[in-house]
Amino acid sequence: MSVTFVQAKPSNTEDLRKLTFVWLPAAIAEFGGCRGRKGRYLIDCYVAPKLNSSVARFLLIRKLPKSTQVVGELPFSARIIDRVEQGMSGLLSDASKVWSALSNPSTALELLKKDIPEEYVEPHQQRNILRFPFMDPSVKVRERILHVNLGILKDILKGLCLDKPVPPTAWQPVHVLVGLNVRDNQAYLFLGKSKVVSRALSVFIFKTNLRNELLSLANIPK
């Protein structure tokens, strides 16, 4: 299978100096069978299978700008990370697992606690009241955020008809350029001339062993 790339043109001198670049495996999917939904979506094909995290698959989905181009020649010199999986079977399997868990709130929360490697600093009670004026101060911030993520996951799966599940009507394996800022623990996607910070990707890389693995593959000291 030939390797294709989402067109990317990093040009900012500071980015070229501060970021470590890698090409991560992904796919571009279309969901025209879902009530005629239009647009193309970038699907993670690296983080989710490497971490065995079904949740990561959907928190990393991103709708692509219409101007996004796919090219057959390497547009920017960086390490190309080997593909972990080839087809859409991983997406459908993860959709089935997550949707099944979402039917039981306690099971779903446990899945999120296991799959989301984030740490939360609980604010003092007074600050908690100020930030969440209609919430009992005893409610933990982590639990609150996890409940929000449950709603996000439901919206994503239902919005793309993956709760049915209806398979994508198009699936194109690609590699997408990611820039890693090791000092700030930030991950950026480069789509054409745009640089987009991805909080979800930052968490799943820098809060797990993927950080060291990717830096080793890029031949950068940890």
JSON list of N, CA and C in Angstrom, two decimals, residues 29-35 37 41-44 54-55 57-59 61-62 88-102 152-171:
[
{"chain": "A", "resi": 29, "resn": "ALA", "atom": "N", "xyz": [-11.95, 9.62, 6.89]},
{"chain": "A", "resi": 29, "resn": "ALA", "atom": "CA", "xyz": [-13.21, 8.88, 6.72]},
{"chain": "A", "resi": 29, "resn": "ALA", "atom": "C", "xyz": [-14.33, 9.83, 6.34]},
{"chain": "A", "resi": 30, "resn": "GLU", "atom": "N", "xyz": [-15.30, 9.29, 5.59]},
{"chain": "A", "resi": 30, "resn": "GLU", "atom": "CA", "xyz": [-16.53, 10.01, 5.28]},
{"chain": "A", "resi": 30, "resn": "GLU", "atom": "C", "xyz": [-17.70, 9.16, 5.75]},
{"chain": "A", "resi": 31, "resn": "PHE", "atom": "N", "xyz": [-18.76, 9.83, 6.20]},
{"chain": "A", "resi": 31, "resn": "PHE", "atom": "CA", "xyz": [-19.91, 9.14, 6.78]},
{"chain": "A", "resi": 31, "resn": "PHE", "atom": "C", "xyz": [-21.18, 9.51, 6.04]},
{"chain": "A", "resi": 32, "resn": "GLY", "atom": "N", "xyz": [-21.14, 9.38, 4.70]},
{"chain": "A", "resi": 32, "resn": "GLY", "atom": "CA", "xyz": [-22.28, 9.74, 3.88]},
{"chain": "A", "resi": 32, "resn": "GLY", "atom": "C", "xyz": [-23.50, 8.87, 4.12]},
{"chain": "A", "resi": 33, "resn": "GLY", "atom": "N", "xyz": [-23.31, 7.67, 4.70]},
{"chain": "A", "resi": 33, "resn": "GLY", "atom": "CA", "xyz": [-24.43, 6.79, 5.01]},
{"chain": "A", "resi": 33, "resn": "GLY", "atom": "C", "xyz": [-25.17, 7.19, 6.27]},
{"chain": "A", "resi": 34, "resn": "CYS", "atom": "N", "xyz": [-24.64, 8.19, 6.97]},
{"chain": "A", "resi": 34, "resn": "CYS", "atom": "CA", "xyz": [-25.26, 8.66, 8.21]},
{"chain": "A", "resi": 34, "resn": "CYS", "atom": "C", "xyz": [-26.09, 9.91, 7.91]},
{"chain": "A", "resi": 35, "resn": "ARG", "atom": "N", "xyz": [-27.32, 9.69, 7.48]},
{"chain": "A", "resi": 35, "resn": "ARG", "atom": "CA", "xyz": [-28.24, 10.78, 7.17]},
{"chain": "A", "resi": 35, "resn": "ARG", "atom": "C", "xyz": [-27.61, 11.80, 6.21]},
{"chain": "A", "resi": 37, "resn": "ARG", "atom": "N", "xyz": [-24.53, 12.76, 6.04]},
{"chain": "A", "resi": 37, "resn": "ARG", "atom": "CA", "xyz": [-23.57, 13.67, 6.68]},
{"chain": "A", "resi": 37, "resn": "ARG", "atom": "C", "xyz": [-22.43, 13.97, 5.73]},
{"chain": "A", "resi": 41, "resn": "TYR", "atom": "N", "xyz": [-13.40, 13.39, 8.00]},
{"chain": "A", "resi": 41, "resn": "TYR", "atom": "CA", "xyz": [-12.98, 13.34, 9.39]},
{"chain": "A", "resi": 41, "resn": "TYR", "atom": "C", "xyz": [-11.64, 12.62, 9.52]},
{"chain": "A", "resi": 42, "resn": "LEU", "atom": "N", "xyz": [-10.77, 13.19, 10.34]},
{"chain": "A", "resi": 42, "resn": "LEU", "atom": "CA", "xyz": [-9.47, 12.56, 10.61]},
{"chain": "A", "resi": 42, "resn": "LEU", "atom": "C", "xyz": [-9.64, 11.58, 11.75]},
{"chain": "A", "resi": 43, "resn": "ILE", "atom": "N", "xyz": [-9.29, 10.31, 11.50]},
{"chain": "A", "resi": 43, "resn": "ILE", "atom": "CA", "xyz": [-9.46, 9.24, 12.48]},
{"chain": "A", "resi": 43, "resn": "ILE", "atom": "C", "xyz": [-8.08, 8.77, 12.95]},
{"chain": "A", "resi": 44, "resn": "ASP", "atom": "N", "xyz": [-7.87, 8.74, 14.24]},
{"chain": "A", "resi": 44, "resn": "ASP", "atom": "CA", "xyz": [-6.61, 8.25, 14.80]},
{"chain": "A", "resi": 44, "resn": "ASP", "atom": "C", "xyz": [-6.44, 6.76, 14.53]},
{"chain": "A", "resi": 54, "resn": "SER", "atom": "N", "xyz": [-10.14, 2.50, 23.56]},
{"chain": "A", "resi": 54, "resn": "SER", "atom": "CA", "xyz": [-11.26, 2.79, 22.67]},
{"chain": "A", "resi": 54, "resn": "SER", "atom": "C", "xyz": [-11.71, 4.24, 22.81]},
{"chain": "A", "resi": 55, "resn": "VAL", "atom": "N", "xyz": [-11.62, 4.76, 24.02]},
{"chain": "A", "resi": 55, "resn": "VAL", "atom": "CA", "xyz": [-12.05, 6.14, 24.26]},
{"chain": "A", "resi": 55, "resn": "VAL", "atom": "C", "xyz": [-11.19, 7.12, 23.46]},
{"chain": "A", "resi": 57, "resn": "ARG", "atom": "N", "xyz": [-9.88, 6.84, 20.64]},
{"chain": "A", "resi": 57, "resn": "ARG", "atom": "CA", "xyz": [-10.26, 6.87, 19.23]},
{"chain": "A", "resi": 57, "resn": "ARG", "atom": "C", "xyz": [-11.24, 8.01, 18.94]},
{"chain": "A", "resi": 58, "resn": "PHE", "atom": "N", "xyz": [-12.19, 8.20, 19.83]},
{"chain": "A", "resi": 58, "resn": "PHE", "atom": "CA", "xyz": [-13.27, 9.16, 19.55]},
{"chain": "A", "resi": 58, "resn": "PHE", "atom": "C", "xyz": [-12.97, 10.56, 20.08]},
{"chain": "A", "resi": 59, "resn": "LEU", "atom": "N", "xyz": [-12.19, 10.65, 21.14]},
{"chain": "A", "resi": 59, "resn": "LEU", "atom": "CA", "xyz": [-11.81, 11.98, 21.62]},
{"chain": "A", "resi": 59, "resn": "LEU", "atom": "C", "xyz": [-10.80, 12.63, 20.67]},
{"chain": "A", "resi": 61, "resn": "ILE", "atom": "N", "xyz": [-11.05, 12.26, 17.23]},
{"chain": "A", "resi": 61, "resn": "ILE", "atom": "CA", "xyz": [-11.65, 12.53, 15.92]},
{"chain": "A", "resi": 61, "resn": "ILE", "atom": "C", "xyz": [-11.73, 14.04, 15.68]},
{"chain": "A", "resi": 62, "resn": "ARG", "atom": "N", "xyz": [-11.40, 14.43, 14.46]},
{"chain": "A", "resi": 62, "resn": "ARG", "atom": "CA", "xyz": [-11.43, 15.86, 14.12]},
{"chain": "A", "resi": 62, "resn": "ARG", "atom": "C", "xyz": [-11.98, 16.02, 12.71]},
{"chain": "A", "resi": 88, "resn": "MET", "atom": "N", "xyz": [-10.76, -0.07, 8.66]},
{"chain": "A", "resi": 88, "resn": "MET", "atom": "CA", "xyz": [-11.72, 0.60, 9.52]},
{"chain": "A", "resi": 88, "resn": "MET", "atom": "C", "xyz": [-12.26, -0.32, 10.62]},
{"chain": "A", "resi": 89, "resn": "SER", "atom": "N", "xyz": [-11.79, -1.58, 10.63]},
{"chain": "A", "resi": 89, "resn": "SER", "atom": "CA", "xyz": [-12.32, -2.53, 11.62]},
{"chain": "A", "resi": 89, "resn": "SER", "atom": "C", "xyz": [-12.04, -2.06, 13.05]},
{"chain": "A", "resi": 90, "resn": "GLY", "atom": "N", "xyz": [-10.89, -1.40, 13.27]},
{"chain": "A", "resi": 90, "resn": "GLY", "atom": "CA", "xyz": [-10.58, -0.89, 14.60]},
{"chain": "A", "resi": 90, "resn": "GLY", "atom": "C", "xyz": [-11.57, 0.16, 15.06]},
{"chain": "A", "resi": 91, "resn": "LEU", "atom": "N", "xyz": [-11.95, 1.05, 14.14]},
{"chain": "A", "resi": 91, "resn": "LEU", "atom": "CA", "xyz": [-12.93, 2.08, 14.46]},
{"chain": "A", "resi": 91, "resn": "LEU", "atom": "C", "xyz": [-14.26, 1.47, 14.86]},
{"chain": "A", "resi": 92, "resn": "LEU", "atom": "N", "xyz": [-14.74, 0.50, 14.08]},
{"chain": "A", "resi": 92, "resn": "LEU", "atom": "CA", "xyz": [-16.04, -0.11, 14.35]},
{"chain": "A", "resi": 92, "resn": "LEU", "atom": "C", "xyz": [-16.01, -0.94, 15.64]},
{"chain": "A", "resi": 93, "resn": "SER", "atom": "N", "xyz": [-14.89, -1.62, 15.88]},
{"chain": "A", "resi": 93, "resn": "SER", "atom": "CA", "xyz": [-14.76, -2.39, 17.12]},
{"chain": "A", "resi": 93, "resn": "SER", "atom": "C", "xyz": [-14.77, -1.48, 18.34]},
{"chain": "A", "resi": 94, "resn": "ASP", "atom": "N", "xyz": [-14.04, -0.36, 18.25]},
{"chain": "A", "resi": 94, "resn": "ASP", "atom": "CA", "xyz": [-14.01, 0.59, 19.37]},
{"chain": "A", "resi": 94, "resn": "ASP", "atom": "C", "xyz": [-15.37, 1.24, 19.57]},
{"chain": "A", "resi": 95, "resn": "ALA", "atom": "N", "xyz": [-16.08, 1.51, 18.48]},
{"chain": "A", "resi": 95, "resn": "ALA", "atom": "CA", "xyz": [-17.40, 2.11, 18.59]},
{"chain": "A", "resi": 95, "resn": "ALA", "atom": "C", "xyz": [-18.35, 1.18, 19.33]},
{"chain": "A", "resi": 96, "resn": "SER", "atom": "N", "xyz": [-18.29, -0.11, 19.01]},
{"chain": "A", "resi": 96, "resn": "SER", "atom": "CA", "xyz": [-19.15, -1.09, 19.67]},
{"chain": "A", "resi": 96, "resn": "SER", "atom": "C", "xyz": [-18.83, -1.17, 21.16]},
{"chain": "A", "resi": 97, "resn": "LYS", "atom": "N", "xyz": [-17.55, -1.16, 21.50]},
{"chain": "A", "resi": 97, "resn": "LYS", "atom": "CA", "xyz": [-17.14, -1.26, 22.90]},
{"chain": "A", "resi": 97, "resn": "LYS", "atom": "C", "xyz": [-17.59, -0.04, 23.71]},
{"chain": "A", "resi": 98, "resn": "VAL", "atom": "N", "xyz": [-17.36, 1.15, 23.15]},
{"chain": "A", "resi": 98, "resn": "VAL", "atom": "CA", "xyz": [-17.70, 2.37, 23.87]},
{"chain": "A", "resi": 98, "resn": "VAL", "atom": "C", "xyz": [-19.21, 2.53, 23.99]},
{"chain": "A", "resi": 99, "resn": "TRP", "atom": "N", "xyz": [-19.94, 2.25, 22.91]},
{"chain": "A", "resi": 99, "resn": "TRP", "atom": "CA", "xyz": [-21.39, 2.41, 22.96]},
{"chain": "A", "resi": 99, "resn": "TRP", "atom": "C", "xyz": [-22.02, 1.44, 23.96]},
{"chain": "A", "resi": 100, "resn": "SER", "atom": "N", "xyz": [-21.49, 0.23, 24.01]},
{"chain": "A", "resi": 100, "resn": "SER", "atom": "CA", "xyz": [-21.98, -0.74, 24.98]},
{"chain": "A", "resi": 100, "resn": "SER", "atom": "C", "xyz": [-21.73, -0.26, 26.41]},
{"chain": "A", "resi": 101, "resn": "ALA", "atom": "N", "xyz": [-20.55, 0.33, 26.65]},
{"chain": "A", "resi": 101, "resn": "ALA", "atom": "CA", "xyz": [-20.22, 0.84, 27.98]},
{"chain": "A", "resi": 101, "resn": "ALA", "atom": "C", "xyz": [-21.11, 2.03, 28.35]},
{"chain": "A", "resi": 102, "resn": "LEU", "atom": "N", "xyz": [-21.46, 2.86, 27.36]},
{"chain": "A", "resi": 102, "resn": "LEU", "atom": "CA", "xyz": [-22.26, 4.05, 27.64]},
{"chain": "A", "resi": 102, "resn": "LEU", "atom": "C", "xyz": [-23.68, 3.72, 28.09]},
{"chain": "A", "resi": 152, "resn": "ILE", "atom": "N", "xyz": [-19.87, 13.97, 25.53]},
{"chain": "A", "resi": 152, "resn": "ILE", "atom": "CA", "xyz": [-19.16, 14.20, 24.27]},
{"chain": "A", "resi": 152, "resn": "ILE", "atom": "C", "xyz": [-19.08, 12.91, 23.47]},
{"chain": "A", "resi": 153, "resn": "LEU", "atom": "N", "xyz": [-18.74, 11.81, 24.14]},
{"chain": "A", "resi": 153, "resn": "LEU", "atom": "CA", "xyz": [-18.64, 10.52, 23.44]},
{"chain": "A", "resi": 153, "resn": "LEU", "atom": "C", "xyz": [-19.97, 10.11, 22.83]},
{"chain": "A", "resi": 154, "resn": "LYS", "atom": "N", "xyz": [-21.05, 10.29, 23.57]},
{"chain": "A", "resi": 154, "resn": "LYS", "atom": "CA", "xyz": [-22.38, 9.96, 23.05]},
{"chain": "A", "resi": 154, "resn": "LYS", "atom": "C", "xyz": [-22.69, 10.78, 21.81]},
{"chain": "A", "resi": 155, "resn": "ASP", "atom": "N", "xyz": [-22.40, 12.08, 21.87]},
{"chain": "A", "resi": 155, "resn": "ASP", "atom": "CA", "xyz": [-22.69, 12.96, 20.75]},
{"chain": "A", "resi": 155, "resn": "ASP", "atom": "C", "xyz": [-21.88, 12.56, 19.51]},
{"chain": "A", "resi": 156, "resn": "ILE", "atom": "N", "xyz": [-20.62, 12.19, 19.71]},
{"chain": "A", "resi": 156, "resn": "ILE", "atom": "CA", "xyz": [-19.76, 11.82, 18.59]},
{"chain": "A", "resi": 156, "resn": "ILE", "atom": "C", "xyz": [-20.27, 10.54, 17.93]},
{"chain": "A", "resi": 157, "resn": "LEU", "atom": "N", "xyz": [-20.53, 9.51, 18.73]},
{"chain": "A", "resi": 157, "resn": "LEU", "atom": "CA", "xyz": [-20.96, 8.24, 18.16]},
{"chain": "A", "resi": 157, "resn": "LEU", "atom": "C", "xyz": [-22.31, 8.35, 17.48]},
{"chain": "A", "resi": 158, "resn": "LYS", "atom": "N", "xyz": [-23.26, 9.05, 18.11]},
{"chain": "A", "resi": 158, "resn": "LYS", "atom": "CA", "xyz": [-24.57, 9.21, 17.50]},
{"chain": "A", "resi": 158, "resn": "LYS", "atom": "C", "xyz": [-24.50, 10.12, 16.29]},
{"chain": "A", "resi": 159, "resn": "GLY", "atom": "N", "xyz": [-23.68, 11.15, 16.36]},
{"chain": "A", "resi": 159, "resn": "GLY", "atom": "CA", "xyz": [-23.57, 12.10, 15.26]},
{"chain": "A", "resi": 159, "resn": "GLY", "atom": "C", "xyz": [-23.01, 11.48, 13.99]},
{"chain": "A", "resi": 160, "resn": "LEU", "atom": "N", "xyz": [-22.19, 10.43, 14.14]},
{"chain": "A", "resi": 160, "resn": "LEU", "atom": "CA", "xyz": [-21.60, 9.75, 12.99]},
{"chain": "A", "resi": 160, "resn": "LEU", "atom": "C", "xyz": [-22.24, 8.39, 12.74]},
{"chain": "A", "resi": 161, "resn": "CYS", "atom": "N", "xyz": [-23.35, 8.12, 13.43]},
{"chain": "A", "resi": 161, "resn": "CYS", "atom": "CA", "xyz": [-24.11, 6.86, 13.30]},
{"chain": "A", "resi": 161, "resn": "CYS", "atom": "C", "xyz": [-23.27, 5.64, 13.64]},
{"chain": "A", "resi": 162, "resn": "LEU", "atom": "N", "xyz": [-22.26, 5.82, 14.48]},
{"chain": "A", "resi": 162, "resn": "LEU", "atom": "CA", "xyz": [-21.45, 4.69, 14.90]},
{"chain": "A", "resi": 162, "resn": "LEU", "atom": "C", "xyz": [-22.09, 3.93, 16.06]},
{"chain": "A", "resi": 163, "resn": "ASP", "atom": "N", "xyz": [-23.22, 4.43, 16.55]},
{"chain": "A", "resi": 163, "resn": "ASP", "atom": "CA", "xyz": [-23.97, 3.69, 17.57]},
{"chain": "A", "resi": 163, "resn": "ASP", "atom": "C", "xyz": [-24.78, 2.57, 16.93]},
{"chain": "A", "resi": 164, "resn": "LYS", "atom": "N", "xyz": [-24.95, 2.58, 15.59]},
{"chain": "A", "resi": 164, "resn": "LYS", "atom": "CA", "xyz": [-25.82, 1.61, 14.93]},
{"chain": "A", "resi": 164, "resn": "LYS", "atom": "C", "xyz": [-25.22, 0.20, 14.82]},
{"chain": "A", "resi": 165, "resn": "PRO", "atom": "N", "xyz": [-23.99, 0.00, 14.27]},
{"chain": "A", "resi": 165, "resn": "PRO", "atom": "CA", "xyz": [-23.10, 1.00, 13.68]},
{"chain": "A", "resi": 165, "resn": "PRO", "atom": "C", "xyz": [-23.22, 1.02, 12.16]},
{"chain": "A", "resi": 166, "resn": "VAL", "atom": "N", "xyz": [-23.16, 2.23, 11.60]},
{"chain": "A", "resi": 166, "resn": "VAL", "atom": "CA", "xyz": [-23.12, 2.39, 10.15]},
{"chain": "A", "resi": 166, "resn": "VAL", "atom": "C", "xyz": [-21.67, 2.64, 9.74]},
{"chain": "A", "resi": 167, "resn": "PRO", "atom": "N", "xyz": [-21.07, 1.78, 8.91]},
{"chain": "A", "resi": 167, "resn": "PRO", "atom": "CA", "xyz": [-19.65, 1.96, 8.57]},
{"chain": "A", "resi": 167, "resn": "PRO", "atom": "C", "xyz": [-19.43, 3.19, 7.72]},
{"chain": "A", "resi": 168, "resn": "PRO", "atom": "N", "xyz": [-18.22, 3.74, 7.74]},
{"chain": "A", "resi": 168, "resn": "PRO", "atom": "CA", "xyz": [-17.90, 4.88, 6.88]},
{"chain": "A", "resi": 168, "resn": "PRO", "atom": "C", "xyz": [-18.11, 4.53, 5.40]},
{"chain": "A", "resi": 169, "resn": "THR", "atom": "N", "xyz": [-18.49, 5.51, 4.62]},
{"chain": "A", "resi": 169, "resn": "THR", "atom": "CA", "xyz": [-18.67, 5.30, 3.18]},
{"chain": "A", "resi": 169, "resn": "THR", "atom": "C", "xyz": [-17.37, 5.51, 2.42]},
{"chain": "A", "resi": 170, "resn": "ALA", "atom": "N", "xyz": [-16.35, 6.05, 3.07]},
{"chain": "A", "resi": 170, "resn": "ALA", "atom": "CA", "xyz": [-15.03, 6.20, 2.47]},
{"chain": "A", "resi": 170, "resn": "ALA", "atom": "C", "xyz": [-13.99, 6.10, 3.57]},
{"chain": "A", "resi": 171, "resn": "TRP", "atom": "N", "xyz": [-12.84, 5.52, 3.22]},
{"chain": "A", "resi": 171, "resn": "TRP", "atom": "CA", "xyz": [-11.78, 5.33, 4.22]},
{"chain": "A", "resi": 171, "resn": "TRP", "atom": "C", "xyz": [-10.43, 5.38, 3.51]}
]
